[in-house]
DNA sequence: GTAATTGCAAATACTTTGCCACGTA
DNA sequence: TACGTGGCAAAGTATTTGCAATTAC
């Protein structure tokens, strides 16, 4: 079974109706296997001129609540800024319910991979961000 | 030398002027060692009622361009959504100049740490996001 | 004195909601 | 038919800019 069919089936089981918008958005995600913004999705060809922005927005919400897609990053609307202290690197553990952010004590396990990427891809000024998300003990 | 003094010195060397806003924002970052939003920073006590939102915004831009702070996450204003395929996990490599996003082939090195965190902290529904940022070969 | 910085207000941009019409099951 | 879904328009919230006044050096 193709990815598209599998997604459609999952959506149906989750109680979503099979609408033009659902088909279009799943096709879009199937073809573009990378994170996309709302406006990228809307202007994706499969949806362009066919679905309203609000429709896609609400459909993204539904798919997200069914665990079929995920919104990347910290889930607040506002941007987060963090201090950079030379020689110090921090990864974070974030509660998806109350939004609390705490730094992780454990040493970051990513530096080796970062080095590999630096060498293999030719990217410059490489750095990374690592965040763990979950529901903290107080919240669940 | 305290962290605050060190930051102040760095800022001075970077050509920033020692203004009330700079002092307040550095104090804020020094005391709250975690990522903060613009409005959190503004209502932080050290800045409340003293600095305009636009002032803080532009100061954050300056500090960011000097490498003293960093804005977390994908640097677009819009939210990103990604497909969740069961059994598949993706990390990303993102160009800080052109914004291109590509998936990383290498196996994710974080699962072990995720397991540790799950056990030690009692967080539920744990997942993570790992992004590498840098300037891609085309852009630099 | 000069150039960087600030405050205020307005302009943008993205997100989210209300309401009623419509389509799926 | 009943209820989830869609389209349009408006509201809400965060970000960003213009410009004249102020301040650091």
PDB file of C-alpha atoms (C1' of nucleotides) in Angstrom:
ATOM      1  CA  UNK A   1       0.000   0.000   0.000  1.00  0.00           C
ATOM      2  CA  UNK A   2       1.319   3.433  -0.897  1.00  0.00           C
ATOM      3  CA  UNK A   3       2.091   6.034   1.719  1.00  0.00           C
ATOM      4  CA  UNK A   4      -0.793   8.104   0.440  1.00  0.00           C
ATOM      5  CA  UNK A   5      -3.285   5.269   0.784  1.00  0.00           C
ATOM      6  CA  UNK A   6      -1.974   4.439   4.206  1.00  0.00           C
ATOM      7  CA  UNK A   7      -2.401   8.028   5.341  1.00  0.00           C
ATOM      8  CA  UNK A   8      -5.885   8.175   3.924  1.00  0.00           C
ATOM      9  CA  UNK A   9      -6.805   5.045   5.800  1.00  0.00           C
ATOM     10  CA  UNK A  10      -5.362   6.378   9.042  1.00  0.00           C
ATOM     11  CA  UNK A  11      -7.326   9.590   8.568  1.00  0.00           C
ATOM     12  CA  UNK A  12     -10.525   7.696   7.968  1.00  0.00           C
ATOM     13  CA  UNK A  13     -10.005   5.557  11.048  1.00  0.00           C
ATOM     14  CA  UNK A  14      -9.393   8.720  13.022  1.00  0.00           C
ATOM     15  CA  UNK A  15     -12.849   9.884  12.006  1.00  0.00           C
ATOM     16  CA  UNK A  16     -11.916  12.449   9.396  1.00  0.00           C
ATOM     17  CA  UNK A  17     -14.053  12.768   6.304  1.00  0.00           C
ATOM     18  CA  UNK A  18     -12.610  12.206   2.900  1.00  0.00           C
ATOM     19  CA  UNK A  19     -12.771  15.655   1.392  1.00  0.00           C
ATOM     20  CA  UNK A  20     -10.963  17.348  -1.475  1.00  0.00           C
ATOM     21  CA  UNK A  21      -8.904  19.292   1.036  1.00  0.00           C
ATOM     22  CA  UNK A  22      -7.830  16.172   2.894  1.00  0.00           C
ATOM     23  CA  UNK A  23      -6.804  14.420  -0.305  1.00  0.00           C
ATOM     24  CA  UNK A  24      -4.912  17.461  -1.521  1.00  0.00           C
ATOM     25  CA  UNK A  25      -3.044  18.012   1.697  1.00  0.00           C
ATOM     26  CA  UNK A  26      -2.048  14.375   2.026  1.00  0.00           C
ATOM     27  CA  UNK A  27      -0.855  14.349  -1.567  1.00  0.00           C
ATOM     28  CA  UNK A  28       1.162  17.457  -0.823  1.00  0.00           C
ATOM     29  CA  UNK A  29       2.793  15.941   2.253  1.00  0.00           C
ATOM     30  CA  UNK A  30       3.424  12.698   0.415  1.00  0.00           C
ATOM     31  CA  UNK A  31       5.216  14.417  -2.434  1.00  0.00           C
ATOM     32  CA  UNK A  32       7.156  16.964  -0.432  1.00  0.00           C
ATOM     33  CA  UNK A  33       8.790  14.966   2.295  1.00  0.00           C
ATOM     34  CA  UNK A  34       9.953  17.890   4.357  1.00  0.00           C
ATOM     35  CA  UNK A  35       8.491  20.392   6.814  1.00  0.00           C
ATOM     36  CA  UNK A  36       6.327  23.038   5.192  1.00  0.00           C
ATOM     37  CA  UNK A  37       4.626  26.228   6.255  1.00  0.00           C
ATOM     38  CA  UNK A  38       0.925  26.850   5.851  1.00  0.00           C
ATOM     39  CA  UNK A  39       1.491  29.110   2.887  1.00  0.00           C
ATOM     40  CA  UNK A  40       3.853  26.642   1.241  1.00  0.00           C
ATOM     41  CA  UNK A  41       1.206  23.977   1.581  1.00  0.00           C
ATOM     42  CA  UNK A  42      -1.489  26.227   0.204  1.00  0.00           C
ATOM     43  CA  UNK A  43       0.533  27.198  -2.846  1.00  0.00           C
ATOM     44  CA  UNK A  44       1.574  23.605  -3.432  1.00  0.00           C
ATOM     45  CA  UNK A  45      -0.265  23.065  -6.701  1.00  0.00           C
ATOM     46  CA  UNK A  46      -2.534  20.408  -5.345  1.00  0.00           C
ATOM     47  CA  UNK A  47      -4.295  22.957  -3.200  1.00  0.00           C
ATOM     48  CA  UNK A  48      -3.632  26.214  -5.001  1.00  0.00           C
ATOM     49  CA  UNK A  49      -6.811  28.111  -5.845  1.00  0.00           C
ATOM     50  CA  UNK A  50      -8.826  25.194  -4.525  1.00  0.00           C
ATOM     51  CA  UNK A  51      -8.795  25.420  -0.753  1.00  0.00           C
ATOM     52  CA  UNK A  52      -9.127  28.356   1.541  1.00  0.00           C
ATOM     53  CA  UNK A  53      -6.336  29.212   3.942  1.00  0.00           C
ATOM     54  CA  UNK A  54      -8.638  28.730   6.929  1.00  0.00           C
ATOM     55  CA  UNK A  55      -9.690  25.324   5.698  1.00  0.00           C
ATOM     56  CA  UNK A  56      -6.118  24.156   5.410  1.00  0.00           C
ATOM     57  CA  UNK A  57      -5.304  25.682   8.759  1.00  0.00           C
ATOM     58  CA  UNK A  58      -8.110  23.786  10.458  1.00  0.00           C
ATOM     59  CA  UNK A  59      -7.271  20.605   8.651  1.00  0.00           C
ATOM     60  CA  UNK A  60      -3.684  20.900   9.840  1.00  0.00           C
ATOM     61  CA  UNK A  61      -5.036  21.258  13.375  1.00  0.00           C
ATOM     62  CA  UNK A  62      -7.130  18.122  12.971  1.00  0.00           C
ATOM     63  CA  UNK A  63      -4.294  16.083  11.492  1.00  0.00           C
ATOM     64  CA  UNK A  64      -2.069  17.312  14.282  1.00  0.00           C
ATOM     65  CA  UNK A  65      -4.528  16.320  16.995  1.00  0.00           C
ATOM     66  CA  UNK A  66      -4.739  12.865  15.418  1.00  0.00           C
ATOM     67  CA  UNK A  67      -0.966  12.561  15.545  1.00  0.00           C
ATOM     68  CA  UNK A  68      -0.578  12.410  11.789  1.00  0.00           C
ATOM     69  CA  UNK A  69       1.495  15.538  11.487  1.00  0.00           C
ATOM     70  CA  UNK A  70       3.440  17.684  13.917  1.00  0.00           C
ATOM     71  CA  UNK A  71       4.085  21.352  14.246  1.00  0.00           C
ATOM     72  CA  UNK A  72       7.819  21.886  14.633  1.00  0.00           C
ATOM     73  CA  UNK A  73       9.477  23.913  17.308  1.00  0.00           C
ATOM     74  CA  UNK A  74       8.392  25.484  20.545  1.00  0.00           C
ATOM     75  CA  UNK A  75       4.673  25.662  20.450  1.00  0.00           C
ATOM     76  CA  UNK A  76       4.236  29.245  21.453  1.00  0.00           C
ATOM     77  CA  UNK A  77       3.506  31.765  18.804  1.00  0.00           C
ATOM     78  CA  UNK A  78       6.353  33.998  19.803  1.00  0.00           C
ATOM     79  CA  UNK A  79      10.027  33.535  18.980  1.00  0.00           C
ATOM     80  CA  UNK A  80      12.443  32.396  21.666  1.00  0.00           C
ATOM     81  CA  UNK A  81      15.858  33.892  22.254  1.00  0.00           C
ATOM     82  CA  UNK A  82      18.617  32.315  24.257  1.00  0.00           C
ATOM     83  CA  UNK A  83      21.952  33.486  25.551  1.00  0.00           C
ATOM     84  CA  UNK A  84      25.035  32.022  23.905  1.00  0.00           C
ATOM     85  CA  UNK A  85      27.843  31.493  26.372  1.00  0.00           C
ATOM     86  CA  UNK A  86      31.149  30.483  24.740  1.00  0.00           C
ATOM     87  CA  UNK A  87      32.017  26.901  25.515  1.00  0.00           C
ATOM     88  CA  UNK A  88      28.560  26.154  26.822  1.00  0.00           C
ATOM     89  CA  UNK A  89      25.920  24.243  24.929  1.00  0.00           C
ATOM     90  CA  UNK A  90      22.431  23.526  26.146  1.00  0.00           C
ATOM     91  CA  UNK A  91      19.693  21.194  25.046  1.00  0.00           C
ATOM     92  CA  UNK A  92      16.178  21.533  26.404  1.00  0.00           C
ATOM     93  CA  UNK A  93      13.314  19.518  27.775  1.00  0.00           C
ATOM     94  CA  UNK A  94       9.979  21.177  27.138  1.00  0.00           C
ATOM     95  CA  UNK A  95       6.537  20.333  28.454  1.00  0.00           C
ATOM     96  CA  UNK A  96       3.996  20.238  25.661  1.00  0.00           C
ATOM     97  CA  UNK A  97       1.217  21.000  28.114  1.00  0.00           C
ATOM     98  CA  UNK A  98       2.418  23.778  30.408  1.00  0.00           C
ATOM     99  CA  UNK A  99       5.229  25.037  28.197  1.00  0.00           C
ATOM    100  CA  UNK A 100       7.922  24.886  30.853  1.00  0.00           C
ATOM    101  CA  UNK A 101      11.467  24.780  29.554  1.00  0.00           C
ATOM    102  CA  UNK A 102      14.332  23.205  31.440  1.00  0.00           C
ATOM    103  CA  UNK A 103      17.927  22.621  30.419  1.00  0.00           C
ATOM    104  CA  UNK A 104      19.185  19.062  30.128  1.00  0.00           C
ATOM    105  CA  UNK A 105      22.153  18.124  32.253  1.00  0.00           C
ATOM    106  CA  UNK A 106      23.369  15.159  30.237  1.00  0.00           C
ATOM    107  CA  UNK A 107      26.203  15.785  27.788  1.00  0.00           C
ATOM    108  CA  UNK A 108      24.974  16.415  24.289  1.00  0.00           C
ATOM    109  CA  UNK A 109      25.319  13.292  22.136  1.00  0.00           C
ATOM    110  CA  UNK A 110      25.267  15.092  18.821  1.00  0.00           C
ATOM    111  CA  UNK A 111      28.695  16.634  18.447  1.00  0.00           C
ATOM    112  CA  UNK A 112      30.106  13.677  16.582  1.00  0.00           C
ATOM    113  CA  UNK A 113      27.323  13.727  14.019  1.00  0.00           C
ATOM    114  CA  UNK A 114      27.739  17.461  13.720  1.00  0.00           C
ATOM    115  CA  UNK A 115      31.378  16.931  12.844  1.00  0.00           C
ATOM    116  CA  UNK A 116      30.432  14.384  10.206  1.00  0.00           C
ATOM    117  CA  UNK A 117      27.928  16.747   8.670  1.00  0.00           C
ATOM    118  CA  UNK A 118      30.457  19.550   8.639  1.00  0.00           C
ATOM    119  CA  UNK A 119      32.888  17.357   6.725  1.00  0.00           C
ATOM    120  CA  UNK A 120      30.485  15.687   4.330  1.00  0.00           C
ATOM    121  CA  UNK A 121      28.172  18.503   3.340  1.00  0.00           C
ATOM    122  CA  UNK A 122      30.376  21.559   3.265  1.00  0.00           C
ATOM    123  CA  UNK A 123      28.023  23.566   5.443  1.00  0.00           C
ATOM    124  CA  UNK A 124      29.730  26.414   7.282  1.00  0.00           C
ATOM    125  CA  UNK A 125      29.071  27.877  10.709  1.00  0.00           C
ATOM    126  CA  UNK A 126      27.347  24.708  11.702  1.00  0.00           C
ATOM    127  CA  UNK A 127      25.448  24.432  14.962  1.00  0.00           C
ATOM    128  CA  UNK A 128      22.503  22.470  16.161  1.00  0.00           C
ATOM    129  CA  UNK A 129      19.448  22.592  18.333  1.00  0.00           C
ATOM    130  CA  UNK A 130      18.083  19.623  20.193  1.00  0.00           C
ATOM    131  CA  UNK A 131      14.818  19.730  22.064  1.00  0.00           C
ATOM    132  CA  UNK A 132      12.919  17.014  23.849  1.00  0.00           C
ATOM    133  CA  UNK A 133       9.178  17.403  24.160  1.00  0.00           C
ATOM    134  CA  UNK A 134       6.778  15.594  26.410  1.00  0.00           C
ATOM    135  CA  UNK A 135       4.188  15.930  29.097  1.00  0.00           C
ATOM    136  CA  UNK A 136       5.845  16.681  32.420  1.00  0.00           C
ATOM    137  CA  UNK A 137       4.951  14.781  35.612  1.00  0.00           C
ATOM    138  CA  UNK A 138       2.853  17.666  36.917  1.00  0.00           C
ATOM    139  CA  UNK A 139       0.810  17.863  33.764  1.00  0.00           C
ATOM    140  CA  UNK A 140      -0.272  14.301  33.158  1.00  0.00           C
TER     141      UNK A 140
ATOM    142  CA  UNK B   1      34.643  38.090  36.294  1.00  0.00           C
ATOM    143  CA  UNK B   2      30.897  37.541  36.472  1.00  0.00           C
ATOM    144  CA  UNK B   3      28.912  36.380  33.478  1.00  0.00           C
ATOM    145  CA  UNK B   4      27.233  39.775  33.348  1.00  0.00           C
ATOM    146  CA  UNK B   5      30.525  41.647  33.247  1.00  0.00           C
ATOM    147  CA  UNK B   6      31.836  39.303  30.637  1.00  0.00           C
ATOM    148  CA  UNK B   7      28.784  39.856  28.451  1.00  0.00           C
ATOM    149  CA  UNK B   8      29.021  43.581  28.870  1.00  0.00           C
ATOM    150  CA  UNK B   9      32.629  43.484  27.792  1.00  0.00           C
ATOM    151  CA  UNK B  10      31.816  41.360  24.772  1.00  0.00           C
ATOM    152  CA  UNK B  11      29.056  43.767  23.816  1.00  0.00           C
ATOM    153  CA  UNK B  12      31.375  46.715  24.141  1.00  0.00           C
ATOM    154  CA  UNK B  13      34.024  45.047  22.000  1.00  0.00           C
ATOM    155  CA  UNK B  14      31.340  44.326  19.419  1.00  0.00           C
ATOM    156  CA  UNK B  15      30.701  48.041  19.182  1.00  0.00           C
ATOM    157  CA  UNK B  16      27.459  48.253  21.109  1.00  0.00           C
ATOM    158  CA  UNK B  17      26.837  51.203  23.329  1.00  0.00           C
ATOM    159  CA  UNK B  18      26.297  50.769  27.015  1.00  0.00           C
ATOM    160  CA  UNK B  19      22.690  51.825  27.354  1.00  0.00           C
ATOM    161  CA  UNK B  20      20.067  51.165  30.002  1.00  0.00           C
ATOM    162  CA  UNK B  21      18.384  48.728  27.647  1.00  0.00           C
ATOM    163  CA  UNK B  22      21.573  46.777  27.084  1.00  0.00           C
ATOM    164  CA  UNK B  23      22.284  46.519  30.784  1.00  0.00           C
ATOM    165  CA  UNK B  24      18.749  45.469  31.547  1.00  0.00           C
ATOM    166  CA  UNK B  25      18.583  42.842  28.862  1.00  0.00           C
ATOM    167  CA  UNK B  26      21.921  41.326  29.827  1.00  0.00           C
ATOM    168  CA  UNK B  27      20.857  41.238  33.461  1.00  0.00           C
ATOM    169  CA  UNK B  28      17.677  39.514  32.402  1.00  0.00           C
ATOM    170  CA  UNK B  29      19.496  36.869  30.377  1.00  0.00           C
ATOM    171  CA  UNK B  30      22.015  36.393  33.149  1.00  0.00           C
ATOM    172  CA  UNK B  31      19.366  35.743  35.755  1.00  0.00           C
ATOM    173  CA  UNK B  32      17.013  33.666  33.643  1.00  0.00           C
ATOM    174  CA  UNK B  33      19.216  31.039  32.091  1.00  0.00           C
ATOM    175  CA  UNK B  34      16.689  29.728  29.623  1.00  0.00           C
ATOM    176  CA  UNK B  35      15.167  30.722  26.295  1.00  0.00           C
ATOM    177  CA  UNK B  36      12.717  33.601  26.531  1.00  0.00           C
ATOM    178  CA  UNK B  37      10.289  35.323  24.235  1.00  0.00           C
ATOM    179  CA  UNK B  38      10.362  39.024  23.509  1.00  0.00           C
ATOM    180  CA  UNK B  39       7.403  39.654  25.768  1.00  0.00           C
ATOM    181  CA  UNK B  40       8.883  37.581  28.578  1.00  0.00           C
ATOM    182  CA  UNK B  41      12.042  39.624  28.332  1.00  0.00           C
ATOM    183  CA  UNK B  42      10.132  42.881  28.324  1.00  0.00           C
ATOM    184  CA  UNK B  43       8.080  41.991  31.381  1.00  0.00           C
ATOM    185  CA  UNK B  44      11.141  40.709  33.189  1.00  0.00           C
ATOM    186  CA  UNK B  45      11.250  43.328  35.901  1.00  0.00           C
ATOM    187  CA  UNK B  46      14.575  44.726  34.849  1.00  0.00           C
ATOM    188  CA  UNK B  47      13.013  46.106  31.693  1.00  0.00           C
ATOM    189  CA  UNK B  48       9.359  46.467  32.612  1.00  0.00           C
ATOM    190  CA  UNK B  49       8.020  49.973  32.078  1.00  0.00           C
ATOM    191  CA  UNK B  50      11.508  51.093  31.167  1.00  0.00           C
ATOM    192  CA  UNK B  51      12.157  49.995  27.621  1.00  0.00           C
ATOM    193  CA  UNK B  52       9.963  50.013  24.579  1.00  0.00           C
ATOM    194  CA  UNK B  53       9.156  46.776  22.814  1.00  0.00           C
ATOM    195  CA  UNK B  54      10.760  48.013  19.607  1.00  0.00           C
ATOM    196  CA  UNK B  55      13.932  48.922  21.451  1.00  0.00           C
ATOM    197  CA  UNK B  56      14.235  45.474  22.937  1.00  0.00           C
ATOM    198  CA  UNK B  57      13.404  43.912  19.591  1.00  0.00           C
ATOM    199  CA  UNK B  58      16.169  45.796  17.848  1.00  0.00           C
ATOM    200  CA  UNK B  59      18.613  45.142  20.627  1.00  0.00           C
ATOM    201  CA  UNK B  60      17.884  41.436  20.332  1.00  0.00           C
ATOM    202  CA  UNK B  61      18.634  41.730  16.626  1.00  0.00           C
ATOM    203  CA  UNK B  62      21.934  43.409  17.356  1.00  0.00           C
ATOM    204  CA  UNK B  63      22.959  40.900  20.003  1.00  0.00           C
ATOM    205  CA  UNK B  64      21.986  38.140  17.631  1.00  0.00           C
ATOM    206  CA  UNK B  65      24.062  39.541  14.781  1.00  0.00           C
ATOM    207  CA  UNK B  66      27.021  39.757  17.158  1.00  0.00           C
ATOM    208  CA  UNK B  67      26.580  36.104  18.081  1.00  0.00           C
ATOM    209  CA  UNK B  68      25.762  36.822  21.706  1.00  0.00           C
ATOM    210  CA  UNK B  69      22.292  35.354  21.604  1.00  0.00           C
ATOM    211  CA  UNK B  70      20.422  33.102  19.212  1.00  0.00           C
ATOM    212  CA  UNK B  71      16.870  32.883  18.043  1.00  0.00           C
ATOM    213  CA  UNK B  72      15.699  29.308  18.412  1.00  0.00           C
ATOM    214  CA  UNK B  73      14.057  27.245  15.741  1.00  0.00           C
ATOM    215  CA  UNK B  74      13.467  27.684  12.051  1.00  0.00           C
ATOM    216  CA  UNK B  75      14.041  31.288  11.290  1.00  0.00           C
ATOM    217  CA  UNK B  76      10.940  31.926   9.269  1.00  0.00           C
ATOM    218  CA  UNK B  77       8.035  33.733  10.770  1.00  0.00           C
ATOM    219  CA  UNK B  78       5.583  31.010   9.847  1.00  0.00           C
ATOM    220  CA  UNK B  79       5.093  27.687  11.611  1.00  0.00           C
ATOM    221  CA  UNK B  80       6.337  24.495  10.005  1.00  0.00           C
ATOM    222  CA  UNK B  81       4.362  21.275   9.819  1.00  0.00           C
ATOM    223  CA  UNK B  82       5.781  17.880   9.053  1.00  0.00           C
ATOM    224  CA  UNK B  83       4.299  14.517   8.285  1.00  0.00           C
ATOM    225  CA  UNK B  84       4.651  11.846  10.952  1.00  0.00           C
ATOM    226  CA  UNK B  85       5.179   8.423   9.464  1.00  0.00           C
ATOM    227  CA  UNK B  86       5.082   5.616  12.006  1.00  0.00           C
ATOM    228  CA  UNK B  87       8.502   4.072  12.471  1.00  0.00           C
ATOM    229  CA  UNK B  88      10.213   6.889  10.649  1.00  0.00           C
ATOM    230  CA  UNK B  89      12.129   9.670  12.299  1.00  0.00           C
ATOM    231  CA  UNK B  90      13.803  12.560  10.549  1.00  0.00           C
ATOM    232  CA  UNK B  91      16.327  15.152  11.564  1.00  0.00           C
ATOM    233  CA  UNK B  92      17.024  18.163   9.419  1.00  0.00           C
ATOM    234  CA  UNK B  93      19.821  20.252   8.015  1.00  0.00           C
ATOM    235  CA  UNK B  94      18.780  23.825   7.404  1.00  0.00           C
ATOM    236  CA  UNK B  95      20.565  26.625   5.606  1.00  0.00           C
ATOM    237  CA  UNK B  96      20.554  29.795   7.666  1.00  0.00           C
ATOM    238  CA  UNK B  97      20.955  31.877   4.517  1.00  0.00           C
ATOM    239  CA  UNK B  98      18.567  30.497   1.903  1.00  0.00           C
ATOM    240  CA  UNK B  99      16.299  28.602   4.268  1.00  0.00           C
ATOM    241  CA  UNK B 100      16.504  25.285   2.455  1.00  0.00           C
ATOM    242  CA  UNK B 101      15.601  22.245   4.517  1.00  0.00           C
ATOM    243  CA  UNK B 102      16.929  18.782   3.836  1.00  0.00           C
ATOM    244  CA  UNK B 103      16.520  15.563   5.764  1.00  0.00           C
ATOM    245  CA  UNK B 104      19.600  13.964   7.275  1.00  0.00           C
ATOM    246  CA  UNK B 105      20.378  10.416   6.213  1.00  0.00           C
ATOM    247  CA  UNK B 106      22.488   9.432   9.186  1.00  0.00           C
ATOM    248  CA  UNK B 107      20.783   7.502  11.954  1.00  0.00           C
ATOM    249  CA  UNK B 108      19.619   9.703  14.768  1.00  0.00           C
ATOM    250  CA  UNK B 109      22.062   9.546  17.705  1.00  0.00           C
ATOM    251  CA  UNK B 110      19.594  10.701  20.304  1.00  0.00           C
ATOM    252  CA  UNK B 111      17.344   7.753  21.006  1.00  0.00           C
ATOM    253  CA  UNK B 112      19.459   6.502  23.883  1.00  0.00           C
ATOM    254  CA  UNK B 113      19.374   9.851  25.634  1.00  0.00           C
ATOM    255  CA  UNK B 114      15.655  10.060  24.998  1.00  0.00           C
ATOM    256  CA  UNK B 115      15.236   6.743  26.774  1.00  0.00           C
ATOM    257  CA  UNK B 116      17.258   8.010  29.719  1.00  0.00           C
ATOM    258  CA  UNK B 117      15.159  11.126  29.956  1.00  0.00           C
ATOM    259  CA  UNK B 118      11.966   9.119  29.784  1.00  0.00           C
ATOM    260  CA  UNK B 119      13.112   7.020  32.726  1.00  0.00           C
ATOM    261  CA  UNK B 120      14.663   9.723  34.867  1.00  0.00           C
ATOM    262  CA  UNK B 121      12.226  12.571  34.500  1.00  0.00           C
ATOM    263  CA  UNK B 122       8.848  10.898  34.220  1.00  0.00           C
ATOM    264  CA  UNK B 123       7.898  12.842  31.117  1.00  0.00           C
ATOM    265  CA  UNK B 124       5.262  11.117  29.002  1.00  0.00           C
ATOM    266  CA  UNK B 125       4.776  11.038  25.235  1.00  0.00           C
ATOM    267  CA  UNK B 126       8.377  11.975  24.798  1.00  0.00           C
ATOM    268  CA  UNK B 127       9.752  12.868  21.395  1.00  0.00           C
ATOM    269  CA  UNK B 128      12.515  15.089  20.153  1.00  0.00           C
ATOM    270  CA  UNK B 129      13.508  17.427  17.397  1.00  0.00           C
ATOM    271  CA  UNK B 130      17.044  17.801  16.164  1.00  0.00           C
ATOM    272  CA  UNK B 131      18.039  20.413  13.643  1.00  0.00           C
ATOM    273  CA  UNK B 132      21.417  21.359  12.270  1.00  0.00           C
ATOM    274  CA  UNK B 133      21.855  24.886  11.022  1.00  0.00           C
ATOM    275  CA  UNK B 134      24.575  26.301   8.855  1.00  0.00           C
ATOM    276  CA  UNK B 135      25.397  28.090   5.651  1.00  0.00           C
ATOM    277  CA  UNK B 136      25.090  25.704   2.709  1.00  0.00           C
ATOM    278  CA  UNK B 137      27.792  25.418   0.037  1.00  0.00           C
ATOM    279  CA  UNK B 138      25.763  27.470  -2.435  1.00  0.00           C
ATOM    280  CA  UNK B 139      25.284  30.321  -0.014  1.00  0.00           C
ATOM    281  CA  UNK B 140      28.768  30.987   1.284  1.00  0.00           C
TER     282      UNK B 140
ATOM    283  C1'  DG C   1      29.524  66.901  17.365  1.00  0.00           C
ATOM    284  C1'  DT C   2      28.381  62.589  15.334  1.00  0.00           C
ATOM    285  C1'  DA C   3      26.428  58.423  14.876  1.00  0.00           C
ATOM    286  C1'  DA C   4      24.039  54.938  17.347  1.00  0.00           C
ATOM    287  C1'  DT C   5      19.988  54.234  19.910  1.00  0.00           C
ATOM    288  C1'  DT C   6      15.269  55.086  21.563  1.00  0.00           C
ATOM    289  C1'  DG C   7      10.134  55.741  21.827  1.00  0.00           C
ATOM    290  C1'  DC C   8       5.940  56.083  19.667  1.00  0.00           C
ATOM    291  C1'  DA C   9       2.940  54.854  16.249  1.00  0.00           C
ATOM    292  C1'  DA C  10       1.830  52.623  12.196  1.00  0.00           C
ATOM    293  C1'  DA C  11       2.388  48.947   8.938  1.00  0.00           C
ATOM    294  C1'  DT C  12       3.094  43.922   8.031  1.00  0.00           C
ATOM    295  C1'  DA C  13       2.523  39.248   8.448  1.00  0.00           C
ATOM    296  C1'  DC C  14       0.860  35.105  10.278  1.00  0.00           C
ATOM    297  C1'  DT C  15      -2.692  32.908  12.958  1.00  0.00           C
ATOM    298  C1'  DT C  16      -7.170  32.171  14.558  1.00  0.00           C
ATOM    299  C1'  DT C  17     -12.233  32.590  14.913  1.00  0.00           C
ATOM    300  C1'  DG C  18     -17.369  33.436  13.654  1.00  0.00           C
ATOM    301  C1'  DC C  19     -20.915  32.411  10.859  1.00  0.00           C
ATOM    302  C1'  DC C  20     -23.526  30.280   7.622  1.00  0.00           C
ATOM    303  C1'  DA C  21     -23.507  27.312   3.481  1.00  0.00           C
ATOM    304  C1'  DC C  22     -22.233  22.864   1.884  1.00  0.00           C
ATOM    305  C1'  DG C  23     -21.005  17.921   1.420  1.00  0.00           C
ATOM    306  C1'  DT C  24     -20.033  13.382   3.444  1.00  0.00           C
ATOM    307  C1'  DA C  25     -21.583   9.378   5.743  1.00  0.00           C
TER     308       DA C  25
ATOM    309  C1'  DT D   1     -30.887  14.006   8.016  1.00  0.00           C
ATOM    310  C1'  DA D   2     -27.041  15.159  11.063  1.00  0.00           C
ATOM    311  C1'  DC D   3     -22.860  16.681  11.797  1.00  0.00           C
ATOM    312  C1'  DG D   4     -18.287  17.420  10.231  1.00  0.00           C
ATOM    313  C1'  DT D   5     -16.199  20.579   6.915  1.00  0.00           C
ATOM    314  C1'  DG D   6     -15.517  24.624   3.767  1.00  0.00           C
ATOM    315  C1'  DG D   7     -15.318  29.569   2.279  1.00  0.00           C
ATOM    316  C1'  DC D   8     -15.230  34.307   3.269  1.00  0.00           C
ATOM    317  C1'  DA D   9     -14.301  37.990   6.053  1.00  0.00           C
ATOM    318  C1'  DA D  10     -12.848  39.937  10.205  1.00  0.00           C
ATOM    319  C1'  DA D  11     -10.357  39.863  14.518  1.00  0.00           C
ATOM    320  C1'  DG D  12      -6.286  38.767  17.188  1.00  0.00           C
ATOM    321  C1'  DT D  13      -1.437  38.622  18.113  1.00  0.00           C
ATOM    322  C1'  DA D  14       3.494  38.960  17.080  1.00  0.00           C
ATOM    323  C1'  DT D  15       6.883  41.135  14.299  1.00  0.00           C
ATOM    324  C1'  DT D  16       8.951  44.825  11.903  1.00  0.00           C
ATOM    325  C1'  DT D  17       9.700  49.563  10.172  1.00  0.00           C
ATOM    326  C1'  DG D  18       9.708  54.995   9.770  1.00  0.00           C
ATOM    327  C1'  DC D  19      10.992  58.970  11.772  1.00  0.00           C
ATOM    328  C1'  DA D  20      12.059  62.491  14.866  1.00  0.00           C
ATOM    329  C1'  DA D  21      14.109  63.021  19.460  1.00  0.00           C
ATOM    330  C1'  DT D  22      17.564  61.534  22.542  1.00  0.00           C
ATOM    331  C1'  DT D  23      21.930  59.735  24.258  1.00  0.00           C
ATOM    332  C1'  DA D  24      26.562  57.539  24.420  1.00  0.00           C
ATOM    333  C1'  DC D  25      31.120  58.183  23.132  1.00  0.00           C
TER     334       DC D  25
END
